[in-house]
């Protein structure tokens, strides 16, 4: 029996989601109480993959970063669109994964039925940050392209015309932690996973907009200091107590996702004007928006 401590905005809701454009889609039957329409979009990272049926995906690449067909999926559960980072890997934010996420967000944004967004992940990790293994194999100037693409992803989330909820199903470290906090609300797994800004431990600087995001989303100054300068690994219980996470859900990955979808469904039910929501969000976090909105990579991908 899942126990959920909700600190989410009560009874809040927003508008609806999922079209395909150049993304391959296949219909499937609902498989949860929250899913009234099953639409699975497999985001193509290379031309020529076409439409894939979920049943045709019978195996994964030994290296999850190389399986570009299955980096993330989009499915519709009622008025909520759920983007899931697939596979059991660390969901490292490589340029390919960031591109897949931006394409998924563009698909959701283009849907006439878009109500709210949930971002989740399979496996032990929500996201373990930037793909440092990839970074070690490429010239230094390409590192900036990865960071720039992530800045654009944050801009996409802040400008998305609907409520957003992160379902932190496992560890969220460094850029993965920033990705979670870039959502309006966060539901975190109570029994496993932590929020962790690892840069001080691994000897890496982080971008200016990371600092602004943490100033906005981690209201307690001492907690923010310990997180950023002390490498504190924050549990769900601690994050809820400090007002960083809105809810802690007991159970496994699916329980956390179900809790996030239920919270997002409540937001979608309010029927708010999505563009008004996006403009209010930008006005609420002006320092973050000001640092991400004009980056050259911030132009939205075309469908």
XYZ file of C-alpha atoms in Angstrom:
303
model
C 0.000 0.000 0.000
C 1.614 3.195 -1.101
C 1.845 5.908 1.513
C 2.151 9.378 0.044
C 2.932 12.579 1.887
C 1.769 15.274 -0.484
C 2.993 18.786 -0.020
C 1.875 19.603 -3.554
C -0.248 22.572 -4.480
C -3.656 21.178 -3.635
C -6.358 20.801 -6.231
C -4.206 22.484 -8.871
C -4.469 21.609 -12.541
C -3.570 22.625 -16.153
C -4.158 21.929 -19.941
C -3.575 18.664 -22.137
C -0.985 16.617 -24.475
C 0.467 14.199 -27.339
C 0.897 14.484 -31.102
C 3.655 13.018 -33.157
C 5.031 15.066 -36.052
C 8.231 13.360 -37.121
C 8.205 11.091 -34.082
C 7.200 7.461 -34.546
C 4.102 6.552 -32.491
C 2.121 3.439 -31.798
C -1.102 3.003 -29.866
C -1.328 0.593 -26.972
C -3.830 -0.322 -24.276
C -3.889 1.478 -20.904
C -1.881 -0.327 -18.235
C -2.446 1.796 -15.135
C -5.506 3.284 -13.436
C -4.297 6.724 -14.528
C -3.931 5.904 -18.209
C -7.057 6.429 -20.268
C -5.333 6.729 -23.611
C -2.167 4.798 -24.391
C 0.080 6.568 -26.846
C 3.707 5.627 -26.963
C 6.103 7.806 -28.913
C 9.547 6.393 -29.581
C 11.774 9.346 -30.291
C 13.985 8.839 -33.294
C 17.520 10.022 -32.884
C 18.475 8.942 -36.417
C 16.532 9.290 -39.641
C 14.892 6.155 -40.959
C 13.690 4.393 -37.828
C 10.036 5.101 -38.661
C 7.237 3.919 -36.387
C 8.084 1.297 -33.809
C 5.685 -0.920 -31.937
C 6.596 -1.297 -28.277
C 6.314 -5.071 -28.624
C 9.044 -5.018 -31.260
C 11.606 -3.719 -28.776
C 12.846 -7.009 -27.406
C 16.380 -6.131 -26.392
C 18.519 -3.177 -25.431
C 22.037 -2.219 -26.353
C 24.662 -3.308 -23.783
C 25.530 0.392 -23.561
C 22.334 2.361 -22.863
C 23.875 5.541 -24.283
C 24.161 3.879 -27.692
C 20.556 2.679 -27.944
C 19.253 5.866 -29.471
C 15.877 4.454 -30.415
C 14.853 3.893 -26.816
C 16.384 6.811 -24.924
C 13.012 8.161 -23.883
C 9.341 7.552 -24.475
C 6.251 9.728 -24.309
C 2.880 8.328 -23.296
C -0.452 9.863 -22.428
C -2.163 9.014 -19.141
C -5.455 10.842 -19.059
C -4.668 14.544 -19.364
C -1.031 14.002 -18.373
C 1.896 13.319 -20.678
C 4.611 11.153 -19.179
C 8.166 11.287 -20.538
C 10.267 8.359 -19.317
C 14.035 7.958 -19.576
C 14.279 4.291 -20.480
C 16.679 1.541 -19.509
C 18.550 0.578 -16.358
C 21.528 2.880 -16.901
C 22.473 6.134 -15.201
C 20.617 8.317 -17.729
C 23.691 10.460 -18.209
C 22.857 13.711 -19.988
C 24.783 13.299 -23.228
C 24.038 15.527 -26.236
C 21.952 12.670 -27.686
C 19.821 12.237 -24.572
C 19.352 15.992 -24.197
C 18.293 16.148 -27.853
C 15.834 13.292 -27.299
C 14.343 15.080 -24.287
C 13.989 18.346 -26.189
C 12.247 16.530 -29.035
C 9.919 14.855 -26.535
C 9.063 18.225 -24.985
C 8.409 19.661 -28.453
C 5.993 16.790 -29.100
C 4.178 17.445 -25.833
C 4.079 21.191 -26.464
C 2.539 20.674 -29.910
C -0.280 18.495 -28.623
C -3.693 20.174 -28.600
C -4.671 18.114 -25.542
C -1.687 19.008 -23.369
C -2.649 19.284 -19.683
C 0.448 18.583 -17.592
C 3.870 16.956 -17.889
C 5.597 14.328 -15.751
C 9.253 13.397 -16.280
C 10.383 10.062 -14.820
C 13.083 7.429 -15.314
C 13.431 3.681 -15.191
C 15.971 1.934 -12.991
C 18.110 3.078 -10.073
C 18.836 6.580 -11.374
C 16.682 9.555 -12.286
C 19.834 11.043 -13.857
C 23.441 10.932 -12.728
C 24.350 14.213 -14.442
C 26.327 15.068 -17.546
C 27.904 12.258 -19.545
C 31.498 12.645 -18.400
C 32.577 9.453 -20.213
C 31.457 11.050 -23.493
C 33.181 14.305 -22.545
C 36.511 12.516 -22.095
C 36.381 11.231 -25.679
C 35.753 14.527 -27.484
C 37.623 17.836 -27.901
C 37.050 20.357 -25.065
C 35.068 22.762 -27.238
C 32.339 20.137 -27.567
C 31.838 20.202 -23.801
C 30.308 23.626 -24.252
C 27.814 22.184 -26.731
C 26.601 19.702 -24.108
C 26.258 22.400 -21.464
C 24.581 24.729 -23.962
C 22.102 22.044 -24.976
C 21.193 21.470 -21.334
C 20.710 25.204 -20.804
C 18.260 25.094 -23.721
C 16.482 22.107 -22.147
C 15.963 24.115 -18.950
C 14.603 26.980 -21.082
C 12.189 24.545 -22.749
C 10.883 23.419 -19.363
C 10.450 26.958 -18.058
C 8.577 27.989 -21.221
C 6.370 24.877 -21.409
C 2.704 25.976 -21.376
C 1.494 23.528 -18.719
C 2.381 22.430 -15.163
C 5.450 20.204 -14.823
C 6.180 17.514 -12.231
C 9.437 15.584 -11.820
C 9.039 12.004 -10.573
C 12.456 11.462 -9.000
C 12.463 7.686 -9.023
C 16.142 7.311 -8.082
C 19.368 9.237 -7.595
C 19.453 12.740 -9.110
C 23.003 14.092 -9.174
C 24.620 17.258 -10.556
C 22.851 18.211 -13.807
C 20.340 15.449 -13.029
C 19.488 17.232 -9.791
C 19.174 20.532 -11.679
C 16.869 18.812 -14.196
C 14.544 17.686 -11.402
C 14.505 21.118 -9.745
C 13.686 22.828 -13.062
C 10.144 21.427 -12.747
C 7.319 23.186 -10.928
C 6.872 20.314 -8.464
C 8.897 17.284 -7.416
C 7.675 13.901 -6.157
C 10.569 11.813 -4.836
C 10.919 8.166 -3.913
C 10.978 7.954 -0.108
C 12.978 4.758 0.258
C 15.716 5.227 -2.298
C 17.632 7.972 -4.055
C 18.957 11.374 -3.139
C 19.487 14.869 -4.492
C 23.212 15.512 -4.831
C 25.193 18.389 -6.299
C 28.421 16.456 -6.772
C 30.555 19.176 -8.401
C 32.513 20.083 -5.262
C 33.389 16.401 -4.713
C 34.519 15.740 -8.278
C 36.233 19.094 -8.842
C 33.976 20.601 -11.510
C 32.582 24.117 -11.769
C 28.914 24.511 -12.507
C 27.107 26.987 -14.701
C 25.773 30.312 -13.442
C 22.155 29.319 -14.049
C 22.645 26.251 -11.806
C 23.414 28.711 -9.001
C 20.291 30.748 -9.764
C 18.148 27.626 -9.947
C 19.404 26.451 -6.558
C 18.823 29.885 -5.027
C 15.205 29.709 -6.160
C 14.504 26.055 -5.376
C 16.496 25.529 -2.149
C 15.116 28.298 0.062
C 17.094 27.461 3.211
C 20.532 29.129 2.978
C 22.279 26.590 5.214
C 20.810 23.660 3.285
C 21.854 25.280 0.011
C 25.399 25.801 1.310
C 25.643 22.182 2.504
C 24.277 20.914 -0.797
C 26.544 22.989 -3.041
C 29.718 23.483 -0.983
C 29.441 20.424 1.235
C 28.309 17.776 -1.257
C 25.390 16.804 1.001
C 23.324 13.903 -0.362
C 19.764 14.878 0.478
C 17.152 12.191 1.117
C 13.486 12.578 0.254
C 12.512 13.061 3.901
C 15.047 15.849 4.348
C 14.081 17.468 1.049
C 10.378 17.468 1.990
C 11.165 18.965 5.400
C 13.144 21.770 3.775
C 10.470 22.518 1.179
C 12.626 21.450 -1.788
C 10.521 18.411 -2.693
C 6.721 18.531 -2.622
C 6.015 14.886 -1.847
C 7.718 11.673 -0.785
C 6.139 8.432 -2.016
C 6.783 4.992 -0.564
C 7.095 1.976 -2.817
C 8.913 1.353 -6.076
C 9.404 3.264 -9.300
C 5.835 2.743 -10.511
C 4.437 3.976 -7.199
C 6.415 7.205 -7.485
C 5.333 7.667 -11.103
C 1.692 7.000 -10.180
C 1.893 9.596 -7.388
C 3.427 12.166 -9.745
C 0.824 11.453 -12.444
C -1.995 11.790 -9.881
C -0.596 15.145 -8.734
C -0.206 16.299 -12.340
C -3.741 15.157 -13.170
C -5.038 17.383 -10.375
C -3.200 20.311 -11.931
C -4.472 19.497 -15.427
C -8.030 19.390 -14.131
C -7.917 23.113 -13.373
C -7.939 23.901 -17.093
C -5.623 26.888 -16.851
C -4.386 28.800 -19.889
C -0.998 27.210 -20.585
C 0.619 30.332 -22.004
C -0.375 32.256 -18.888
C 1.151 29.500 -16.758
C 4.446 29.735 -18.691
C 4.592 33.535 -18.390
C 3.883 33.402 -14.647
C 6.641 30.791 -14.238
C 9.150 33.007 -16.053
C 8.130 35.973 -13.911
C 8.426 33.890 -10.729
C 11.999 32.816 -11.555
C 13.263 35.810 -13.564
C 16.948 35.319 -12.748
C 16.936 31.718 -13.997
C 14.885 32.567 -17.081
C 17.145 35.509 -17.876
C 20.201 33.247 -17.950
C 18.728 30.505 -20.155
C 16.300 32.179 -22.560
C 18.727 33.790 -25.032
C 21.288 31.014 -25.354
C 21.920 30.142 -29.055
C 20.876 26.526 -28.405
C 17.559 27.601 -26.907
C 15.710 27.617 -30.257
C 13.165 24.818 -29.978
C 13.646 21.716 -32.130
C 11.230 21.368 -35.019
C 8.787 18.519 -35.192
